[in-house]
Coordinates of C-alpha atoms and ligand atoms in Angstrom, one line a residue:
M1 CA 0.0 0.0 0.0
A2 CA 1.5 3.4 -1.0
S3 CA 1.7 5.8 1.9
T4 CA 0.4 9.4 1.5
V5 CA 2.4 10.3 4.6
Q6 CA 5.7 12.0 3.7
Y7 CA 8.7 12.1 6.1
D8 CA 8.9 15.5 7.8
A9 CA 5.4 16.5 6.7
P10 CA 2.6 14.3 7.9
D11 CA -0.3 15.2 5.6
H12 CA -2.7 12.3 5.7
Y13 CA -5.7 14.2 4.3
L14 CA -3.8 16.1 1.6
V15 CA -4.4 19.4 3.4
D16 CA -1.5 20.7 1.2
E17 CA -3.9 20.8 -1.7
L18 CA -5.9 23.5 0.1
F19 CA -2.9 25.8 0.4
T20 CA -1.9 28.2 -2.3
D21 CA 1.5 28.1 -4.0
E22 CA 2.5 31.2 -2.0
H23 CA 1.6 29.4 1.3
K24 CA 3.8 26.4 0.2
I25 CA 6.7 28.7 -0.7
I26 CA 6.5 30.4 2.7
R27 CA 6.3 27.1 4.5
E28 CA 9.3 25.7 2.6
A29 CA 11.4 28.9 3.3
V30 CA 10.7 28.8 7.0
R31 CA 11.1 25.1 7.3
D32 CA 14.4 25.2 5.5
W33 CA 15.6 28.1 7.7
V34 CA 14.6 26.2 10.9
N35 CA 16.4 23.1 9.7
R36 CA 19.6 25.1 9.0
A37 CA 19.6 27.7 11.7
V38 CA 17.6 26.4 14.6
K39 CA 17.8 22.6 14.8
P40 CA 21.6 22.3 15.0
I41 CA 21.9 24.7 18.0
I42 CA 18.6 24.4 19.8
E43 CA 19.4 21.6 22.3
D44 CA 22.6 23.5 23.3
Q45 CA 20.7 26.8 23.7
F46 CA 18.0 25.0 25.8
E47 CA 20.6 23.4 28.0
R48 CA 22.4 26.7 28.5
N49 CA 19.0 28.4 29.2
E50 CA 19.7 31.1 26.6
F51 CA 17.6 32.5 23.7
P52 CA 19.7 32.5 20.5
R53 CA 19.7 36.3 20.0
H54 CA 21.8 36.1 16.9
L55 CA 18.7 34.7 15.1
I56 CA 16.6 37.8 15.6
K57 CA 17.8 39.7 12.6
E58 CA 17.5 36.6 10.4
M59 CA 14.0 36.1 11.6
G60 CA 13.2 39.6 10.6
E61 CA 14.7 39.1 7.2
L62 CA 12.8 35.9 6.8
G63 CA 9.5 37.7 7.4
T64 CA 8.5 36.0 10.6
F65 CA 7.7 39.3 12.4
G66 CA 4.3 40.8 11.5
P67 CA 3.6 38.9 8.3
F68 CA 0.0 40.2 8.2
I69 CA 1.0 43.9 8.7
P70 CA -0.1 45.8 5.6
E71 CA 2.4 47.1 3.1
Q72 CA 1.6 50.7 3.9
Y73 CA 3.3 50.2 7.3
G74 CA 6.2 48.2 6.0
G75 CA 4.8 44.7 6.4
P76 CA 4.4 42.1 3.7
G77 CA 0.6 42.1 3.9
M78 CA 0.3 38.3 3.9
D79 CA -2.9 36.5 5.0
F80 CA -3.5 34.9 8.3
M81 CA -3.1 31.4 6.9
S82 CA 0.5 32.4 6.1
Y83 CA 1.0 33.7 9.7
G84 CA -0.2 30.3 11.0
I85 CA 2.1 28.4 8.7
I86 CA 5.1 30.4 9.8
M87 CA 4.3 29.7 13.5
Q88 CA 3.9 26.0 12.8
E89 CA 7.3 25.8 11.1
L90 CA 9.0 27.9 13.8
E91 CA 7.6 25.6 16.5
R92 CA 8.9 22.5 14.7
G93 CA 12.2 24.0 15.8
D94 CA 11.3 25.1 19.3
S95 CA 8.4 26.7 21.2
G96 CA 10.8 29.4 22.4
I97 CA 11.7 30.5 18.9
R98 CA 8.0 30.6 18.1
S99 CA 7.2 32.5 21.3
M100 CA 9.7 35.2 20.4
A101 CA 8.0 35.7 17.1
S102 CA 4.5 35.4 18.5
V103 CA 5.1 38.2 21.0
Q104 CA 6.8 40.4 18.5
T105 CA 4.0 39.8 16.0
S106 CA 0.7 39.4 17.9
L107 CA 1.4 41.2 21.1
V108 CA 3.5 44.1 20.0
L109 CA 3.0 44.7 16.2
Y110 CA -0.7 43.8 16.3
P111 CA -1.7 46.4 18.9
L112 CA 0.4 49.0 17.2
W113 CA -1.3 48.3 14.0
K114 CA -4.8 48.1 15.5
F115 CA -4.7 50.7 18.2
G116 CA -1.6 52.9 17.5
T117 CA -1.6 56.5 16.3
E118 CA -0.1 57.1 12.8
E119 CA 3.1 58.4 14.5
Q120 CA 3.4 55.3 16.7
K121 CA 3.0 53.1 13.7
Q122 CA 5.6 54.9 11.6
K123 CA 8.1 55.0 14.5
Y124 CA 7.8 51.4 15.9
I125 CA 6.4 49.1 13.2
P126 CA 9.3 49.1 10.6
P127 CA 12.1 48.3 13.1
L128 CA 10.0 45.6 14.8
I129 CA 9.3 43.9 11.5
N130 CA 13.0 44.1 10.5
G131 CA 14.1 42.7 13.8
D132 CA 16.1 45.8 14.5
I133 CA 14.3 46.2 17.8
V134 CA 12.5 43.6 20.1
G135 CA 9.2 44.1 21.9
C136 CA 7.5 42.5 24.9
F137 CA 4.0 42.5 26.3
G138 CA 3.1 43.1 29.9
L139 CA -0.3 42.0 31.0
T140 CA 0.2 39.3 33.7
E141 CA 1.2 40.4 37.2
P142 CA 2.5 38.4 40.2
N143 CA -1.0 38.2 41.7
H144 CA -3.1 38.5 38.6
G145 CA -2.6 35.8 35.9
S146 CA -5.9 34.2 34.7
D147 CA -7.7 37.3 35.9
P148 CA -5.9 40.2 34.3
G149 CA -8.9 42.5 34.9
S150 CA -7.8 42.7 38.6
M151 CA -4.4 44.1 37.7
V152 CA -2.9 46.8 40.0
T153 CA -0.2 48.3 37.8
H154 CA -1.4 51.9 37.4
F155 CA -0.5 55.3 36.1
E156 CA -1.2 59.0 37.0
D157 CA -1.8 61.8 34.5
K158 CA 0.9 64.5 34.9
G159 CA 0.0 66.7 31.9
D160 CA 2.3 65.9 29.0
H161 CA 3.2 62.5 30.4
V162 CA 1.9 59.8 32.8
V163 CA 3.8 58.2 35.7
L164 CA 3.7 54.4 35.7
N165 CA 4.0 52.2 38.8
G166 CA 3.7 48.4 39.3
A167 CA 5.1 45.1 38.1
K168 CA 4.5 42.5 35.5
M169 CA 5.6 38.9 35.7
W170 CA 6.3 36.0 33.4
I171 CA 7.1 38.3 30.4
T172 CA 8.5 36.7 27.3
N173 CA 11.4 38.7 25.8
S174 CA 11.5 41.0 28.9
S175 CA 15.2 41.6 29.3
I176 CA 16.0 41.7 25.6
A177 CA 13.1 44.0 24.7
D178 CA 13.7 47.6 23.5
V179 CA 10.0 48.4 23.9
A180 CA 7.2 47.0 26.1
V181 CA 3.5 47.2 25.4
V182 CA 2.2 47.6 28.9
W183 CA -1.4 47.4 30.1
A184 CA -2.2 49.5 33.2
K185 CA -5.1 51.2 35.0
D186 CA -5.7 54.9 34.9
E187 CA -6.9 57.0 37.9
Q188 CA -10.5 55.8 37.1
G189 CA -9.4 52.1 37.1
I190 CA -9.8 51.8 33.3
I191 CA -7.3 49.6 31.6
R192 CA -5.2 51.4 29.0
G193 CA -2.3 50.3 26.8
M194 CA 1.0 52.2 26.2
I195 CA 4.4 51.8 24.7
V196 CA 7.2 52.0 27.2
D197 CA 10.8 52.4 26.1
A198 CA 13.1 50.1 27.9
D199 CA 15.7 52.8 28.5
S200 CA 13.2 54.9 30.5
E201 CA 14.4 55.8 34.0
G202 CA 12.8 53.6 36.7
Y203 CA 12.2 50.7 34.2
S204 CA 13.9 47.3 34.9
A205 CA 13.5 43.8 33.6
P206 CA 15.0 41.2 35.9
L207 CA 15.3 37.6 34.5
T208 CA 13.3 34.7 35.9
H209 CA 15.5 31.8 36.8
G210 CA 15.0 28.1 37.4
K211 CA 12.7 27.3 34.4
Y212 CA 12.5 23.6 33.3
S213 CA 10.4 24.8 30.3
L214 CA 11.0 27.3 27.4
R215 CA 14.7 27.4 28.4
A216 CA 15.6 28.8 25.0
S217 CA 13.3 31.8 25.6
V218 CA 13.8 34.9 27.7
T219 CA 11.2 35.1 30.6
G220 CA 11.3 37.9 33.2
E221 CA 9.6 40.6 35.1
L222 CA 8.9 44.2 34.2
V223 CA 9.2 46.6 37.1
F224 CA 8.0 50.2 36.8
D225 CA 9.2 52.6 39.6
N226 CA 7.8 56.0 38.7
V227 CA 8.4 55.6 35.0
K228 CA 7.6 58.7 33.0
V229 CA 5.8 57.8 29.8
P230 CA 5.1 60.5 27.2
K231 CA 1.3 60.9 26.6
E232 CA 1.9 60.3 22.9
N233 CA 2.9 56.7 23.8
L234 CA -0.6 55.8 25.0
F235 CA -2.9 54.0 22.6
P236 CA -5.6 56.7 22.3
E237 CA -8.8 54.9 21.8
V238 CA -8.8 51.4 23.2
K239 CA -10.1 51.0 26.7
G240 CA -10.8 48.1 29.0
L241 CA -9.8 44.4 28.8
R242 CA -10.9 44.2 25.2
G243 CA -7.6 45.8 24.2
P244 CA -5.2 43.2 25.5
L245 CA -7.6 40.3 24.9
S246 CA -7.8 41.2 21.2
C247 CA -4.0 40.8 21.0
L248 CA -4.4 37.5 22.8
N249 CA -6.8 36.3 20.1
S250 CA -4.1 36.9 17.5
A251 CA -1.4 35.2 19.6
R252 CA -3.6 32.2 20.5
Y253 CA -4.4 31.7 16.8
G254 CA -0.6 31.5 16.1
I255 CA -0.1 29.1 19.0
A256 CA -2.8 26.8 17.8
W257 CA -0.7 26.4 14.6
G258 CA 2.6 26.3 16.4
A259 CA 1.6 23.4 18.6
V260 CA 1.0 21.3 15.6
G261 CA 4.5 22.0 14.4
A262 CA 5.9 20.7 17.7
A263 CA 3.7 17.6 17.4
M264 CA 4.9 17.0 13.8
D265 CA 8.5 17.2 14.9
C266 CA 7.9 14.5 17.6
Y267 CA 5.9 12.4 15.2
D268 CA 8.6 12.5 12.5
A269 CA 11.3 11.6 14.9
A270 CA 9.4 8.6 16.3
V271 CA 8.4 7.2 12.9
R272 CA 12.0 7.4 11.7
Y273 CA 13.3 5.8 14.9
S274 CA 10.6 3.0 14.8
K275 CA 11.9 1.9 11.5
E276 CA 15.6 1.9 12.5
R277 CA 15.5 0.5 16.0
K278 CA 15.4 -3.3 16.2
Q279 CA 14.3 -5.5 19.1
F280 CA 13.5 -9.2 19.0
G281 CA 15.1 -9.1 15.6
K282 CA 12.6 -6.7 14.1
P283 CA 12.1 -2.9 13.7
I284 CA 10.1 -1.8 16.8
G285 CA 7.7 -0.1 14.2
S286 CA 6.6 -3.6 13.3
F287 CA 5.1 -4.1 16.7
Q288 CA 1.4 -3.3 17.1
L289 CA 1.7 -1.4 20.3
Q290 CA 4.2 1.0 18.7
Q291 CA 2.0 1.4 15.6
K292 CA -0.9 2.2 17.9
K293 CA 1.0 5.2 19.3
I294 CA 2.1 6.3 15.9
A295 CA -1.4 5.8 14.3
E296 CA -3.1 7.8 17.1
A297 CA -0.5 10.6 16.8
L298 CA -1.1 10.8 13.0
T299 CA -4.9 10.9 13.5
E300 CA -4.7 13.7 16.1
I301 CA -2.3 15.7 13.9
T302 CA -4.6 15.3 10.9
K303 CA -7.6 16.4 12.9
A304 CA -5.7 19.5 14.1
Q305 CA -4.5 20.3 10.6
L306 CA -8.1 20.3 9.4
L307 CA -9.2 22.5 12.3
L308 CA -6.4 24.9 11.5
W309 CA -7.2 25.1 7.9
R310 CA -10.8 26.0 8.6
L311 CA -9.8 28.4 11.4
G312 CA -7.3 30.1 9.0
S313 CA -10.0 30.5 6.3
L314 CA -12.4 32.0 8.9
R315 CA -9.7 34.4 10.2
N316 CA -8.9 35.5 6.7
D317 CA -12.6 36.3 6.2
G318 CA -12.8 38.1 9.5
K319 CA -15.2 35.4 10.9
A320 CA -13.0 33.6 13.5
T321 CA -14.4 34.4 16.9
A322 CA -12.4 34.5 20.1
A323 CA -14.2 31.3 21.3
M324 CA -13.2 29.5 18.0
I325 CA -9.6 30.5 18.5
S326 CA -9.7 29.5 22.1
M327 CA -10.9 26.0 21.3
A328 CA -8.2 25.5 18.7
K329 CA -5.5 26.7 21.1
R330 CA -6.6 24.4 23.9
N331 CA -7.2 21.4 21.7
N332 CA -3.9 21.6 19.7
V333 CA -1.6 22.3 22.6
A334 CA -3.1 19.5 24.7
M335 CA -2.8 17.2 21.6
A336 CA 0.8 18.2 21.1
L337 CA 1.7 17.6 24.7
D338 CA 0.1 14.1 24.6
I339 CA 2.0 13.3 21.4
A340 CA 5.3 14.5 22.8
R341 CA 4.9 12.1 25.7
E342 CA 3.7 9.2 23.6
M343 CA 6.4 9.6 21.0
R344 CA 9.0 9.8 23.7
Q345 CA 8.0 6.4 24.8
V346 CA 8.7 5.0 21.3
F347 CA 12.4 5.7 22.0
G348 CA 12.6 3.9 25.3
A349 CA 15.6 5.2 27.3
M350 CA 17.0 7.2 24.3
G351 CA 13.9 9.3 24.4
I352 CA 14.9 11.0 27.6
T353 CA 18.1 12.4 26.1
N354 CA 18.7 15.5 24.1
D355 CA 19.7 13.4 21.1
F356 CA 16.0 13.7 20.2
P357 CA 13.5 16.6 20.5
M358 CA 10.6 15.0 22.4
M359 CA 11.6 15.9 26.0
R360 CA 12.4 19.5 25.0
H361 CA 9.1 19.9 23.2
M362 CA 7.2 18.2 26.1
M363 CA 8.8 20.6 28.7
N364 CA 8.2 23.6 26.4
L365 CA 4.6 22.6 25.9
E366 CA 4.0 22.8 29.7
S367 CA 4.4 26.5 29.3
V368 CA 2.4 26.7 26.1
I369 CA -0.5 25.0 27.8
T370 CA -0.3 27.5 30.6
Y371 CA 0.3 30.9 28.9
E372 CA -2.1 32.8 26.7
G373 CA -4.9 31.4 28.9
T374 CA -4.5 28.1 30.8
H375 CA -6.2 24.9 29.5
D376 CA -8.8 25.4 32.2
I377 CA -9.5 29.0 31.2
H378 CA -10.0 27.9 27.6
L379 CA -12.4 25.1 28.7
L380 CA -14.4 27.8 30.6
I381 CA -14.4 30.0 27.5
T382 CA -15.9 27.1 25.5
G383 CA -18.3 26.3 28.3
A384 CA -19.5 29.9 28.4
E385 CA -20.0 29.8 24.7
A386 CA -22.0 26.6 24.9
T387 CA -24.2 27.4 27.9
G388 CA -24.2 31.2 27.8
I389 CA -23.1 31.2 31.4
P390 CA -19.6 32.5 32.2
A391 CA -18.2 30.3 35.0
F392 CA -14.9 32.3 35.6
K393 CA -16.0 34.0 38.8
Ligands
TGC401 P1 -14.9 39.6 30.6 O1 -15.8 40.4 31.5 O2 -15.4 38.4 30.0 O3 -14.5 40.6 29.4 C1 -14.0 41.9 29.6 C2 -14.0 42.7 28.3 O4 -13.2 42.0 27.3 C3 -13.9 41.5 26.2 N1 -13.4 40.3 25.8 C4 -12.6 40.1 24.7 N2 -12.3 40.9 23.7 C5 -11.5 40.5 22.7 N3 -11.1 39.2 22.7 C6 -11.4 38.3 23.7 N4 -10.9 37.1 23.6 C7 -12.2 38.7 24.7 N5 -12.7 38.2 25.9 C8 -13.4 39.1 26.5 C9 -15.4 41.4 26.7 O5 -16.3 41.5 25.6 C10 -15.4 42.6 27.6 O6 -15.5 43.8 26.8 P2 -16.3 45.1 27.2 O7 -16.1 46.1 26.1 O8 -17.7 44.7 27.4 O9 -15.7 45.6 28.5 O10 -13.5 39.4 31.3 P3 -13.2 38.6 32.6 O11 -12.5 39.5 33.5 O12 -14.4 37.8 33.1 O13 -12.1 37.6 32.0 C11 -12.4 36.6 31.1 C12 -11.2 35.7 30.8 C13 -10.9 34.8 32.0 C14 -11.6 34.8 29.6 C15 -10.0 36.4 30.3 O14 -9.6 37.4 31.2 C16 -8.8 35.6 30.0 O15 -8.7 35.2 28.8 N6 -7.9 35.2 30.9 C17 -6.6 34.5 30.6 C18 -5.5 35.5 30.7 C19 -4.5 35.3 29.6 O16 -4.7 34.6 28.6 N7 -3.3 35.9 29.8 C20 -2.3 35.9 28.8 C21 -1.2 36.8 29.1 S1 -0.1 37.1 27.7 C22 0.8 35.7 27.5 O17 0.5 34.7 28.1 C23 1.8 35.7 26.5 S2 2.7 34.3 26.3 C24 3.5 34.7 24.9 C25 4.4 33.8 24.3 O18 5.6 33.6 24.8 O19 4.1 33.2 23.3
FAD402 P1 -3.2 31.4 37.9 O1 -4.1 32.3 37.2 O2 -2.8 31.6 39.3 O3 -3.8 29.9 37.8 C1 -3.4 28.8 38.7 C2 -4.3 27.6 38.4 O4 -5.7 28.0 38.7 C3 -4.3 27.2 36.9 O5 -4.4 25.8 36.9 C4 -5.6 27.8 36.4 O6 -6.1 27.1 35.3 C5 -6.5 27.8 37.6 N1 -7.6 28.8 37.5 C6 -7.5 30.1 37.6 N2 -8.7 30.7 37.5 C7 -9.6 29.7 37.4 C8 -11.0 29.7 37.3 N3 -11.8 30.8 37.2 N4 -11.6 28.5 37.2 C9 -10.9 27.3 37.2 N5 -9.5 27.3 37.4 C10 -8.9 28.5 37.4 N6 2.1 36.9 30.4 C11 2.2 38.2 29.8 O7 1.5 39.1 30.1 N7 3.2 38.3 28.8 C12 4.0 37.4 28.4 O8 4.8 37.6 27.5 C13 3.9 36.1 29.1 N8 4.8 35.1 28.8 C14 4.8 33.9 29.5 C15 5.8 33.0 29.3 C16 5.9 31.9 30.1 C17 7.0 30.9 29.9 C18 4.9 31.6 31.0 C19 4.9 30.3 31.8 C20 3.9 32.5 31.2 C21 3.8 33.7 30.5 N9 2.9 34.7 30.7 C22 2.9 35.9 30.1 C23 1.9 34.5 31.8 C24 0.7 33.6 31.5 O9 -0.2 34.2 30.6 C25 0.1 33.2 32.8 O10 1.0 32.3 33.5 C26 -1.3 32.5 32.7 O11 -2.2 33.4 32.2 C27 -1.8 31.9 34.0 O12 -1.7 32.8 35.0 P2 -1.0 32.3 36.4 O13 0.3 31.6 36.1 O14 -0.9 33.5 37.3 O15 -1.9 31.2 37.0

């Protein structure tokens, strides 16, 4: 029986036929770059707990930052399917590499594009797209994670500037960021967004240590001690939690794609190993219990690919709701985490080493299932959609 499943690209339902030539060119370009630039160094970066900063400029040149930003602001004006495909391919390399691009794209460039003034767009969008500067996004606080509406970081109006005080925690890109998109409450308790330059007096970004997950990604705090922010750095119109949560919709959409990339990488490695490794005189891939793991992984990846294709089409048409995106983020990340664990077992003892990617993906995906809304919060979002009754509080 001829197999429709190619190495390095499980595509059991020929989803490829649904993509345009442009989508395929973008995918091959990013996949090729990941194979050349990320895979050879990533285990070492992970072990050393360091983000490979030298890749940032290359990522900009490759077009991984702000692919959907329109040409008038210096972006390539690609569709949302392309954005998803880019995130998928980056996460085949590592969730930390995808995280860096997710934050730069969906949490920094996206709000600038949607909520920024013309001056803010002209000043910040081009260097962010090129990778000349790095951005981060401060929403979560030490005591306010799933419930960002209770944040306490706040600012006071001082005429031509505001004074910002408070702290954010678990911030991707924190200590390497040149600019931070920060969400804080005004004197009336209304959440507003602003761009804070990292060289502002009173701004610091201490690193978070001791992570077992996303070790090739920068995570830290943002501390604001009477930081003066010029009034022209505030997003003028957007008010309330709707602002940051709209950015999360874009990031969660990309994560839903990215997780499938991590799952594919684990799947590919396991299929290859199952054909090479022999026990009892036969390849372990000939044993039914190993085939069960591989067959289930392929099935789940295929279902996720179909979900993504439909979600990408809906997002292109402006019809993907927050609840649809939430379901895909939850489903695909949980799927990828299960697959990383199951595929690791195909390798026996070898699977716990850094000769293979499963343990790294598995550990990374523990962050991915937590950030951008925990698995539980996404269950509640779907539950609220189904019943009409929000059960968060
Ligand atoms: P709730 O009362 O439901 O809503 C408040 C206002 O927000 C609007 N809204 C949304 N708008 C756009 N998109 C969404 N997804 C929205 N969800 C709600 C809503 O319509 C309302 O608007 P308005 O105008 O009527 O005021 O809010 P709630 O306080 O009950 O909270 C709801 C909940 C729990 C779903 C939400 O707060 C939530 O999603 N919590 C999870 C927090 C989270 O995801 N944090 C992520 C931080 S960033 C991050 O993790 C980056 S990781 C990056 C990386 O490395 O890749
Ligand atoms: P908590 O909200 O304290 O939740 C603890 C537990 O309680 C979870 O199991 C949760 O599901 C559960 N829970 C909470 N509320 C409910 C409820 N109503 N019903 C049922 N169960 C509930 N944030 C940013 O702003 N910017 C970033 O760049 C960023 N990057 C991150 C990078 C990493 C590596 C990590 C790990 C996190 C990052 N985050 C970032 C923060 C992330 O979004 C939060 O960790 C996440 O939203 C959960 O908040 P918490 O950790 O405070 O958990």
